[in-house]
PDB file of C-alpha atoms (C1' of nucleotides) in Angstrom:
ATOM      1  CA  UNK A  74      95.720 -11.614 -87.941  1.00  0.00           C
ATOM      2  CA  UNK A  75      94.495  -9.131 -90.443  1.00  0.00           C
ATOM      3  CA  UNK A  76      95.986  -5.762 -89.888  1.00  0.00           C
ATOM      4  CA  UNK A  77      92.775  -4.154 -90.818  1.00  0.00           C
ATOM      5  CA  UNK A  78      90.881  -5.275 -87.810  1.00  0.00           C
ATOM      6  CA  UNK A  79      90.888  -1.878 -86.331  1.00  0.00           C
ATOM      7  CA  UNK A  80      89.288   0.444 -88.714  1.00  0.00           C
ATOM      8  CA  UNK A  81      88.120  -1.208 -91.815  1.00  0.00           C
ATOM      9  CA  UNK A  82      85.439  -3.152 -90.134  1.00  0.00           C
ATOM     10  CA  UNK A  83      83.741   0.049 -89.300  1.00  0.00           C
ATOM     11  CA  UNK A  84      83.180   0.728 -92.915  1.00  0.00           C
ATOM     12  CA  UNK A  85      81.191  -0.937 -95.482  1.00  0.00           C
ATOM     13  CA  UNK A  86      83.043  -3.044 -97.908  1.00  0.00           C
ATOM     14  CA  UNK A  87      82.890  -0.225-100.343  1.00  0.00           C
ATOM     15  CA  UNK A  88      85.536   2.383-100.497  1.00  0.00           C
ATOM     16  CA  UNK A  89      84.290   5.453 -98.736  1.00  0.00           C
ATOM     17  CA  UNK A  90      83.310   8.192-101.028  1.00  0.00           C
ATOM     18  CA  UNK A  91      85.371  10.960 -99.587  1.00  0.00           C
ATOM     19  CA  UNK A  92      84.333  13.522-102.095  1.00  0.00           C
ATOM     20  CA  UNK A  93      80.807  12.881-101.090  1.00  0.00           C
ATOM     21  CA  UNK A  94      81.704  13.230 -97.496  1.00  0.00           C
ATOM     22  CA  UNK A  95      83.388  16.485 -98.109  1.00  0.00           C
ATOM     23  CA  UNK A  96      80.428  17.810 -99.946  1.00  0.00           C
ATOM     24  CA  UNK A  97      78.054  16.976 -97.215  1.00  0.00           C
ATOM     25  CA  UNK A  98      78.041  18.908 -94.082  1.00  0.00           C
ATOM     26  CA  UNK A  99      75.096  17.529 -92.326  1.00  0.00           C
ATOM     27  CA  UNK A 100      75.043  13.821 -92.928  1.00  0.00           C
ATOM     28  CA  UNK A 101      78.343  13.282 -91.270  1.00  0.00           C
ATOM     29  CA  UNK A 102      77.071  13.501 -87.804  1.00  0.00           C
ATOM     30  CA  UNK A 103      74.141  11.374 -88.691  1.00  0.00           C
ATOM     31  CA  UNK A 104      76.258   8.803 -90.362  1.00  0.00           C
ATOM     32  CA  UNK A 105      79.073   8.622 -87.966  1.00  0.00           C
ATOM     33  CA  UNK A 106      77.379   6.797 -85.169  1.00  0.00           C
ATOM     34  CA  UNK A 107      76.510   4.071 -87.557  1.00  0.00           C
ATOM     35  CA  UNK A 108      79.759   3.783 -89.341  1.00  0.00           C
ATOM     36  CA  UNK A 109      82.355   4.868 -86.906  1.00  0.00           C
ATOM     37  CA  UNK A 110      81.705   3.513 -83.529  1.00  0.00           C
ATOM     38  CA  UNK A 111      84.914   4.574 -82.006  1.00  0.00           C
ATOM     39  CA  UNK A 112      86.429   2.075 -79.768  1.00  0.00           C
ATOM     40  CA  UNK A 113      86.764   4.736 -77.180  1.00  0.00           C
ATOM     41  CA  UNK A 114      86.369   8.395 -77.190  1.00  0.00           C
ATOM     42  CA  UNK A 115      89.497  10.262 -77.805  1.00  0.00           C
ATOM     43  CA  UNK A 116      89.245  11.611 -74.416  1.00  0.00           C
ATOM     44  CA  UNK A 117      92.257  11.653 -72.284  1.00  0.00           C
ATOM     45  CA  UNK A 118      94.168   8.598 -71.720  1.00  0.00           C
ATOM     46  CA  UNK A 119      95.700   9.533 -68.520  1.00  0.00           C
ATOM     47  CA  UNK A 120      95.534  12.987 -69.906  1.00  0.00           C
ATOM     48  CA  UNK A 121      98.020  12.471 -72.616  1.00  0.00           C
ATOM     49  CA  UNK A 122      96.785  10.782 -75.669  1.00  0.00           C
ATOM     50  CA  UNK A 123      94.378  13.134 -77.273  1.00  0.00           C
ATOM     51  CA  UNK A 124      96.205  14.458 -80.214  1.00  0.00           C
ATOM     52  CA  UNK A 125      95.915  17.888 -81.613  1.00  0.00           C
ATOM     53  CA  UNK A 126      94.062  16.413 -84.505  1.00  0.00           C
ATOM     54  CA  UNK A 127      91.078  15.910 -82.361  1.00  0.00           C
ATOM     55  CA  UNK A 128      90.786  19.472 -81.340  1.00  0.00           C
ATOM     56  CA  UNK A 129      88.115  20.130 -83.885  1.00  0.00           C
ATOM     57  CA  UNK A 130      86.133  17.012 -83.459  1.00  0.00           C
ATOM     58  CA  UNK A 131      83.012  16.802 -85.436  1.00  0.00           C
ATOM     59  CA  UNK A 132      81.202  15.315 -82.560  1.00  0.00           C
ATOM     60  CA  UNK A 133      80.769  16.499 -79.129  1.00  0.00           C
ATOM     61  CA  UNK A 134      81.425  14.094 -76.396  1.00  0.00           C
ATOM     62  CA  UNK A 135      77.785  13.777 -75.624  1.00  0.00           C
ATOM     63  CA  UNK A 136      76.798  13.093 -79.168  1.00  0.00           C
ATOM     64  CA  UNK A 137      79.438  10.542 -79.844  1.00  0.00           C
ATOM     65  CA  UNK A 138      78.530   6.939 -80.056  1.00  0.00           C
ATOM     66  CA  UNK A 139      80.252   5.948 -76.939  1.00  0.00           C
ATOM     67  CA  UNK A 140      81.194   2.538 -77.838  1.00  0.00           C
ATOM     68  CA  UNK A 141      78.948   0.423 -75.768  1.00  0.00           C
ATOM     69  CA  UNK A 142      76.924   2.231 -73.239  1.00  0.00           C
ATOM     70  CA  UNK A 143      76.692   0.189 -70.134  1.00  0.00           C
ATOM     71  CA  UNK A 144      72.990  -0.029 -69.926  1.00  0.00           C
ATOM     72  CA  UNK A 145      71.734   1.041 -73.297  1.00  0.00           C
ATOM     73  CA  UNK A 146      72.911  -1.271 -76.005  1.00  0.00           C
ATOM     74  CA  UNK A 147      71.579   1.065 -78.695  1.00  0.00           C
ATOM     75  CA  UNK A 148      72.101  -0.040 -82.228  1.00  0.00           C
ATOM     76  CA  UNK A 149      75.443  -1.645 -81.976  1.00  0.00           C
ATOM     77  CA  UNK A 150      74.197  -4.926 -83.243  1.00  0.00           C
ATOM     78  CA  UNK A 151      76.092  -4.811 -86.459  1.00  0.00           C
ATOM     79  CA  UNK A 152      79.152  -3.228 -85.099  1.00  0.00           C
ATOM     80  CA  UNK A 153      80.998  -4.146 -82.010  1.00  0.00           C
ATOM     81  CA  UNK A 154      84.170  -5.038 -83.770  1.00  0.00           C
ATOM     82  CA  UNK A 155      86.170  -4.473 -80.709  1.00  0.00           C
ATOM     83  CA  UNK A 156      85.377  -6.317 -77.639  1.00  0.00           C
ATOM     84  CA  UNK A 157      86.376  -3.718 -75.196  1.00  0.00           C
ATOM     85  CA  UNK A 158      86.079  -5.523 -72.028  1.00  0.00           C
ATOM     86  CA  UNK A 159      84.957  -2.709 -69.838  1.00  0.00           C
ATOM     87  CA  UNK A 160      84.053   0.325 -71.814  1.00  0.00           C
ATOM     88  CA  UNK A 161      81.388   1.180 -69.392  1.00  0.00           C
ATOM     89  CA  UNK A 162      83.873   2.672 -67.065  1.00  0.00           C
ATOM     90  CA  UNK A 163      84.574   5.532 -69.344  1.00  0.00           C
ATOM     91  CA  UNK A 164      86.803   7.245 -66.897  1.00  0.00           C
ATOM     92  CA  UNK A 165      89.009   4.281 -66.653  1.00  0.00           C
ATOM     93  CA  UNK A 166      91.268   4.551 -69.577  1.00  0.00           C
ATOM     94  CA  UNK A 167      93.526   1.923 -70.784  1.00  0.00           C
ATOM     95  CA  UNK A 168      97.093   2.894 -70.747  1.00  0.00           C
ATOM     96  CA  UNK A 169      98.173  -0.433 -69.601  1.00  0.00           C
ATOM     97  CA  UNK A 170      95.634  -0.842 -66.950  1.00  0.00           C
ATOM     98  CA  UNK A 171      94.884  -4.052 -68.470  1.00  0.00           C
ATOM     99  CA  UNK A 172      93.463  -6.729 -66.427  1.00  0.00           C
ATOM    100  CA  UNK A 173      92.274  -4.247 -63.980  1.00  0.00           C
ATOM    101  CA  UNK A 174      91.203  -6.766 -61.499  1.00  0.00           C
ATOM    102  CA  UNK A 175      87.666  -7.567 -62.335  1.00  0.00           C
ATOM    103  CA  UNK A 176      86.848  -7.551 -58.654  1.00  0.00           C
ATOM    104  CA  UNK A 177      83.396  -8.985 -59.023  1.00  0.00           C
ATOM    105  CA  UNK A 178      82.008  -7.120 -56.117  1.00  0.00           C
ATOM    106  CA  UNK A 179      84.550  -4.692 -54.889  1.00  0.00           C
ATOM    107  CA  UNK A 180      82.232  -3.177 -52.420  1.00  0.00           C
ATOM    108  CA  UNK A 181      83.191  -5.456 -49.627  1.00  0.00           C
ATOM    109  CA  UNK A 182      85.707  -7.949 -50.880  1.00  0.00           C
ATOM    110  CA  UNK A 183      89.137  -7.091 -52.222  1.00  0.00           C
ATOM    111  CA  UNK A 184      90.271 -10.383 -53.516  1.00  0.00           C
ATOM    112  CA  UNK A 185      93.195 -10.848 -55.821  1.00  0.00           C
ATOM    113  CA  UNK A 186      91.963 -12.244 -59.057  1.00  0.00           C
ATOM    114  CA  UNK A 187      95.180 -14.084 -59.581  1.00  0.00           C
ATOM    115  CA  UNK A 188      96.027 -15.815 -56.387  1.00  0.00           C
ATOM    116  CA  UNK A 189      92.784 -15.437 -54.533  1.00  0.00           C
ATOM    117  CA  UNK A 190      94.209 -13.805 -51.513  1.00  0.00           C
ATOM    118  CA  UNK A 191      91.833 -11.476 -49.717  1.00  0.00           C
ATOM    119  CA  UNK A 192      92.892  -8.017 -48.753  1.00  0.00           C
ATOM    120  CA  UNK A 193      91.362  -5.695 -46.276  1.00  0.00           C
ATOM    121  CA  UNK A 194      91.163  -2.726 -48.557  1.00  0.00           C
ATOM    122  CA  UNK A 195      91.488  -1.734 -52.134  1.00  0.00           C
ATOM    123  CA  UNK A 196      94.787  -0.134 -51.383  1.00  0.00           C
ATOM    124  CA  UNK A 197      96.023  -3.291 -49.793  1.00  0.00           C
ATOM    125  CA  UNK A 198      94.850  -5.215 -52.783  1.00  0.00           C
ATOM    126  CA  UNK A 199      96.665  -2.839 -55.063  1.00  0.00           C
ATOM    127  CA  UNK A 200      99.825  -3.232 -53.084  1.00  0.00           C
ATOM    128  CA  UNK A 201      99.456  -6.939 -53.144  1.00  0.00           C
ATOM    129  CA  UNK A 202      98.869  -7.009 -56.844  1.00  0.00           C
ATOM    130  CA  UNK A 203     102.073  -5.149 -57.405  1.00  0.00           C
ATOM    131  CA  UNK A 204     103.755  -8.279 -56.324  1.00  0.00           C
ATOM    132  CA  UNK A 205     102.286  -9.838 -59.412  1.00  0.00           C
ATOM    133  CA  UNK A 206     102.916  -6.857 -61.562  1.00  0.00           C
ATOM    134  CA  UNK A 207     105.834  -7.061 -63.878  1.00  0.00           C
ATOM    135  CA  UNK A 208     106.258  -3.338 -63.939  1.00  0.00           C
ATOM    136  CA  UNK A 209     106.403  -3.104 -60.262  1.00  0.00           C
ATOM    137  CA  UNK A 210     106.077   0.532 -59.466  1.00  0.00           C
ATOM    138  CA  UNK A 211     102.867   1.523 -61.068  1.00  0.00           C
ATOM    139  CA  UNK A 212      99.579   0.068 -60.123  1.00  0.00           C
ATOM    140  CA  UNK A 213      98.279   1.021 -63.514  1.00  0.00           C
ATOM    141  CA  UNK A 214     100.657  -1.165 -65.275  1.00  0.00           C
ATOM    142  CA  UNK A 215      99.856  -4.395 -66.777  1.00  0.00           C
ATOM    143  CA  UNK A 216     100.307  -7.514 -64.933  1.00  0.00           C
ATOM    144  CA  UNK A 217     102.237 -10.443 -66.066  1.00  0.00           C
ATOM    145  CA  UNK A 218      99.789 -12.753 -67.628  1.00  0.00           C
ATOM    146  CA  UNK A 219     101.598 -15.692 -66.256  1.00  0.00           C
ATOM    147  CA  UNK A 220     102.113 -14.197 -62.930  1.00  0.00           C
ATOM    148  CA  UNK A 221      99.859 -16.564 -61.186  1.00  0.00           C
ATOM    149  CA  UNK A 222     102.057 -19.361 -62.268  1.00  0.00           C
ATOM    150  CA  UNK A 223     105.424 -17.898 -61.903  1.00  0.00           C
ATOM    151  CA  UNK A 224     107.087 -14.704 -60.956  1.00  0.00           C
ATOM    152  CA  UNK A 225     110.210 -15.612 -62.768  1.00  0.00           C
ATOM    153  CA  UNK A 226     108.873 -15.402 -66.275  1.00  0.00           C
ATOM    154  CA  UNK A 227     109.780 -12.572 -68.536  1.00  0.00           C
ATOM    155  CA  UNK A 228     107.845  -9.407 -68.029  1.00  0.00           C
ATOM    156  CA  UNK A 229     104.712  -9.271 -70.105  1.00  0.00           C
ATOM    157  CA  UNK A 230     102.436  -6.316 -70.553  1.00  0.00           C
ATOM    158  CA  UNK A 231      99.106  -7.574 -71.594  1.00  0.00           C
ATOM    159  CA  UNK A 232      96.418  -5.685 -73.389  1.00  0.00           C
ATOM    160  CA  UNK A 233      93.118  -5.845 -71.645  1.00  0.00           C
ATOM    161  CA  UNK A 234      91.248  -5.516 -74.891  1.00  0.00           C
ATOM    162  CA  UNK A 235      92.848  -8.395 -76.660  1.00  0.00           C
ATOM    163  CA  UNK A 236      95.201 -11.264 -75.919  1.00  0.00           C
ATOM    164  CA  UNK A 237      98.277  -9.450 -77.119  1.00  0.00           C
ATOM    165  CA  UNK A 238     101.244  -9.172 -74.865  1.00  0.00           C
ATOM    166  CA  UNK A 239     104.294  -6.993 -75.018  1.00  0.00           C
ATOM    167  CA  UNK A 240     107.505  -6.923 -73.142  1.00  0.00           C
ATOM    168  CA  UNK A 241     107.573  -3.192 -72.736  1.00  0.00           C
ATOM    169  CA  UNK A 242     105.064  -0.722 -71.509  1.00  0.00           C
ATOM    170  CA  UNK A 243     105.759   1.561 -74.401  1.00  0.00           C
ATOM    171  CA  UNK A 244     104.934  -1.130 -76.875  1.00  0.00           C
ATOM    172  CA  UNK A 245     101.768  -1.891 -75.020  1.00  0.00           C
ATOM    173  CA  UNK A 246     100.716   1.721 -74.935  1.00  0.00           C
ATOM    174  CA  UNK A 247     101.314   1.967 -78.621  1.00  0.00           C
ATOM    175  CA  UNK A 248      99.200  -1.067 -79.154  1.00  0.00           C
ATOM    176  CA  UNK A 249      96.412   0.189 -76.948  1.00  0.00           C
ATOM    177  CA  UNK A 250      96.081   3.182 -79.184  1.00  0.00           C
ATOM    178  CA  UNK A 251      94.865   0.789 -81.815  1.00  0.00           C
ATOM    179  CA  UNK A 252      91.921   0.188 -79.540  1.00  0.00           C
ATOM    180  CA  UNK A 253      91.327   3.712 -78.397  1.00  0.00           C
ATOM    181  CA  UNK A 254      91.932   5.340 -81.773  1.00  0.00           C
ATOM    182  CA  UNK A 255      92.594   8.776 -80.398  1.00  0.00           C
ATOM    183  CA  UNK A 256      93.304  10.486 -83.704  1.00  0.00           C
ATOM    184  CA  UNK A 257      90.102  11.466 -85.420  1.00  0.00           C
ATOM    185  CA  UNK A 258      89.709  12.942 -88.836  1.00  0.00           C
ATOM    186  CA  UNK A 259      87.782  16.162 -88.596  1.00  0.00           C
ATOM    187  CA  UNK A 260      86.479  15.728 -92.085  1.00  0.00           C
ATOM    188  CA  UNK A 261      84.965  12.307 -92.020  1.00  0.00           C
ATOM    189  CA  UNK A 262      85.270  11.230 -88.434  1.00  0.00           C
ATOM    190  CA  UNK A 263      87.382   8.215 -89.070  1.00  0.00           C
ATOM    191  CA  UNK A 264      89.640   7.369 -86.195  1.00  0.00           C
ATOM    192  CA  UNK A 265      93.209   6.217 -86.206  1.00  0.00           C
ATOM    193  CA  UNK A 266      95.669   4.967 -83.738  1.00  0.00           C
ATOM    194  CA  UNK A 267      98.502   7.280 -84.596  1.00  0.00           C
ATOM    195  CA  UNK A 268      98.815  10.850 -85.773  1.00  0.00           C
ATOM    196  CA  UNK A 269     100.791   9.986 -88.850  1.00  0.00           C
ATOM    197  CA  UNK A 270      98.150   7.515 -89.896  1.00  0.00           C
ATOM    198  CA  UNK A 271      95.657  10.296 -89.660  1.00  0.00           C
ATOM    199  CA  UNK A 272      97.902  12.563 -91.645  1.00  0.00           C
ATOM    200  CA  UNK A 273      98.103   9.985 -94.365  1.00  0.00           C
ATOM    201  CA  UNK A 274      94.369   9.665 -94.303  1.00  0.00           C
ATOM    202  CA  UNK A 275      93.880  13.398 -94.515  1.00  0.00           C
ATOM    203  CA  UNK A 276      95.773  13.317 -97.764  1.00  0.00           C
ATOM    204  CA  UNK A 277      92.943  11.313 -99.194  1.00  0.00           C
ATOM    205  CA  UNK A 278      90.783  14.342 -98.556  1.00  0.00           C
ATOM    206  CA  UNK A 279      93.228  16.985 -99.653  1.00  0.00           C
ATOM    207  CA  UNK A 280      94.648  15.121-102.586  1.00  0.00           C
ATOM    208  CA  UNK A 281      98.148  15.885-101.457  1.00  0.00           C
ATOM    209  CA  UNK A 282     100.686  13.544-102.978  1.00  0.00           C
ATOM    210  CA  UNK A 283     104.102  14.364-101.698  1.00  0.00           C
ATOM    211  CA  UNK A 284     105.848  11.274-102.996  1.00  0.00           C
ATOM    212  CA  UNK A 285     106.514  11.274-106.677  1.00  0.00           C
ATOM    213  CA  UNK A 286     108.078   8.674-108.868  1.00  0.00           C
ATOM    214  CA  UNK A 287     111.365   9.807-110.414  1.00  0.00           C
ATOM    215  CA  UNK A 288     110.677   7.703-113.463  1.00  0.00           C
ATOM    216  CA  UNK A 289     107.196   8.666-114.462  1.00  0.00           C
ATOM    217  CA  UNK A 290     106.437  11.587-112.167  1.00  0.00           C
ATOM    218  CA  UNK A 291     103.418   9.865-110.869  1.00  0.00           C
ATOM    219  CA  UNK A 292     102.734  11.052-107.375  1.00  0.00           C
ATOM    220  CA  UNK A 293     101.573   9.157-104.356  1.00  0.00           C
ATOM    221  CA  UNK A 294     100.210  10.092-101.021  1.00  0.00           C
ATOM    222  CA  UNK A 295     102.058   7.328 -99.300  1.00  0.00           C
ATOM    223  CA  UNK A 296     105.696   6.427 -99.429  1.00  0.00           C
ATOM    224  CA  UNK A 297     105.007   2.763 -99.271  1.00  0.00           C
ATOM    225  CA  UNK A 298     102.787   2.977-102.266  1.00  0.00           C
ATOM    226  CA  UNK A 299     105.473   4.812-104.124  1.00  0.00           C
ATOM    227  CA  UNK A 300     107.888   2.091-103.205  1.00  0.00           C
ATOM    228  CA  UNK A 301     105.514  -0.502-104.534  1.00  0.00           C
ATOM    229  CA  UNK A 302     105.067   1.550-107.641  1.00  0.00           C
ATOM    230  CA  UNK A 303     108.796   1.768-108.187  1.00  0.00           C
ATOM    231  CA  UNK A 304     108.824  -1.959-108.441  1.00  0.00           C
ATOM    232  CA  UNK A 305     106.719  -1.706-111.528  1.00  0.00           C
ATOM    233  CA  UNK A 306     109.568   0.116-113.234  1.00  0.00           C
ATOM    234  CA  UNK A 307     111.976  -2.619-112.399  1.00  0.00           C
ATOM    235  CA  UNK A 308     112.429  -5.470-114.793  1.00  0.00           C
ATOM    236  CA  UNK A 309     113.347  -7.799-112.034  1.00  0.00           C
ATOM    237  CA  UNK A 310     110.831  -7.402-109.314  1.00  0.00           C
ATOM    238  CA  UNK A 311     111.575  -7.739-105.695  1.00  0.00           C
ATOM    239  CA  UNK A 312     109.495 -10.789-105.012  1.00  0.00           C
ATOM    240  CA  UNK A 313     110.448 -13.909-106.824  1.00  0.00           C
ATOM    241  CA  UNK A 314     108.688 -17.205-107.076  1.00  0.00           C
ATOM    242  CA  UNK A 315     110.934 -19.890-105.753  1.00  0.00           C
ATOM    243  CA  UNK A 316     109.639 -22.369-108.259  1.00  0.00           C
ATOM    244  CA  UNK A 317     109.383 -20.615-111.583  1.00  0.00           C
ATOM    245  CA  UNK A 318     111.609 -17.632-110.812  1.00  0.00           C
ATOM    246  CA  UNK A 319     108.976 -15.267-111.992  1.00  0.00           C
ATOM    247  CA  UNK A 320     109.206 -11.978-110.161  1.00  0.00           C
ATOM    248  CA  UNK A 321     106.488  -9.776-108.817  1.00  0.00           C
ATOM    249  CA  UNK A 322     106.308  -6.242-107.633  1.00  0.00           C
ATOM    250  CA  UNK A 323     104.385  -7.122-104.544  1.00  0.00           C
ATOM    251  CA  UNK A 324     104.403  -9.848-102.036  1.00  0.00           C
ATOM    252  CA  UNK A 325     100.674 -10.138-102.389  1.00  0.00           C
ATOM    253  CA  UNK A 326     101.023 -10.782-106.080  1.00  0.00           C
ATOM    254  CA  UNK A 327     103.624 -13.401-105.461  1.00  0.00           C
ATOM    255  CA  UNK A 328     101.385 -14.939-102.899  1.00  0.00           C
ATOM    256  CA  UNK A 329      98.490 -15.053-105.283  1.00  0.00           C
ATOM    257  CA  UNK A 330     100.774 -16.575-107.827  1.00  0.00           C
ATOM    258  CA  UNK A 331     102.022 -19.275-105.556  1.00  0.00           C
ATOM    259  CA  UNK A 332      98.633 -20.340-104.379  1.00  0.00           C
ATOM    260  CA  UNK A 333      96.678 -20.103-107.557  1.00  0.00           C
ATOM    261  CA  UNK A 334      98.921 -20.195-110.543  1.00  0.00           C
ATOM    262  CA  UNK A 335     101.754 -22.393-111.542  1.00  0.00           C
ATOM    263  CA  UNK A 336     103.208 -23.103-108.185  1.00  0.00           C
ATOM    264  CA  UNK A 337     100.482 -24.014-105.806  1.00  0.00           C
ATOM    265  CA  UNK A 338     102.863 -25.602-103.404  1.00  0.00           C
ATOM    266  CA  UNK A 339     105.647 -23.103-103.472  1.00  0.00           C
TER     267      UNK A 339
ATOM    268  C1'  DC B  17      92.447 -13.136-114.060  1.00  0.00           C
ATOM    269  C1'  DT B  18      96.300 -10.283-113.181  1.00  0.00           C
ATOM    270  C1'  DG B  19      98.724  -6.275-111.995  1.00  0.00           C
ATOM    271  C1'  DG B  20      98.743  -1.997-109.969  1.00  0.00           C
ATOM    272  C1'  DG B  21      97.092   1.814-107.045  1.00  0.00           C
ATOM    273  C1'  DG B  22      94.982   3.427-102.735  1.00  0.00           C
ATOM    274  C1'  DA B  23      94.445   3.109 -98.011  1.00  0.00           C
ATOM    275  C1'  DT B  24      95.660   1.566 -93.746  1.00  0.00           C
ATOM    276  C1'  DG B  25      97.724  -1.215 -89.865  1.00  0.00           C
ATOM    277  C1'  DG B  26     101.645  -2.701 -86.771  1.00  0.00           C
ATOM    278  C1'  DG B  27     106.354  -3.147 -85.004  1.00  0.00           C
ATOM    279  C1'  DG B  28     110.725  -1.168 -84.642  1.00  0.00           C
ATOM    280  C1'  DC B  29     113.947   2.466 -84.484  1.00  0.00           C
ATOM    281  C1'  DC B  30     115.599   7.049 -83.679  1.00  0.00           C
ATOM    282  C1'  DC B  31     115.478  11.498 -81.617  1.00  0.00           C
TER     283       DC B  31
ATOM    284  C1'  DC C 149     108.869   7.918 -72.462  1.00  0.00           C
ATOM    285  C1'  DG C 150     106.503   9.790 -76.313  1.00  0.00           C
ATOM    286  C1'  DG C 151     106.328  11.358 -81.029  1.00  0.00           C
ATOM    287  C1'  DG C 152     107.640  10.819 -85.623  1.00  0.00           C
ATOM    288  C1'  DC C 153     109.124   8.161 -89.153  1.00  0.00           C
ATOM    289  C1'  DC C 154     110.391   3.992 -91.732  1.00  0.00           C
ATOM    290  C1'  DC C 155     109.509  -0.333 -93.415  1.00  0.00           C
ATOM    291  C1'  DC C 156     106.754  -4.029 -94.238  1.00  0.00           C
ATOM    292  C1'  DA C 157     102.372  -6.127 -94.786  1.00  0.00           C
ATOM    293  C1'  DT C 158      97.652  -6.542 -96.151  1.00  0.00           C
ATOM    294  C1'  DC C 159      93.153  -5.684 -98.002  1.00  0.00           C
ATOM    295  C1'  DC C 160      90.162  -3.711-101.364  1.00  0.00           C
ATOM    296  C1'  DC C 161      89.129  -1.978-105.678  1.00  0.00           C
ATOM    297  C1'  DC C 162      89.695  -1.090-110.431  1.00  0.00           C
ATOM    298  C1'  DA C 163      91.640  -1.117-115.162  1.00  0.00           C
TER     299       DA C 163
END
DNA sequence: CTGGGGATGGGGCCC
DNA sequence: CGGGCCCCATCCCCA
């Protein structure tokens, strides 16, 4: 799965012109709804996930392109990269509440979506569903995806936005941030899943490059990019073709080499 | 076409 | 348990 499924799709294929963004005060708000349909507002996720980076949001809550308004599809035709299953319930934030029982018509029937048992009340249903829940003590937690089949399988915390499963709640919460994108750049409005990702992004605005190469003094905004750069100073690169022994500074280059150059089968 | 830089994502680990 | 950081990976773009 491409790792870029979260954010990049919101942009055009062209690299964003940050300098342009910075020079424009007005267009941002006009552009944002088109380009940055946040998966979810960085509103509270159980009151905890809004980072300090969002304190100066460009948008107000009311002006934000709430991902997919329940009854007004707006202009999301070209967007909708994330199939958030139930964004309409804006108050219901993720945080592992995956598979919140769909309860087709909860008004009068509290039926377990997994085993079909009917309960007399929502509370009773919740209690019952805990018997399916791998986490046990928290009704918000994710249910074991295989629970209907077996209660003996390893605990699995399933994301309600995608098929991913994790064996810890923490890992799931971390993953869910990639859907909610609570860290928003105040300059361009781009949203990120983690604060440090946002910090790295902010460097693209500020031009800060804290990582410098000891060999050529070239500076980089990202440590990983410096590491990749350091490979270019090495005669023997880190990634070697198993067939021709040629070395490459990057895995991607090796990959290109193996599929297109001399070693198509390597 | 290739190599390199920029930007960004995710999982894991540590505190 | 959450935040921060590290490492690795990938995509895009450009020289």
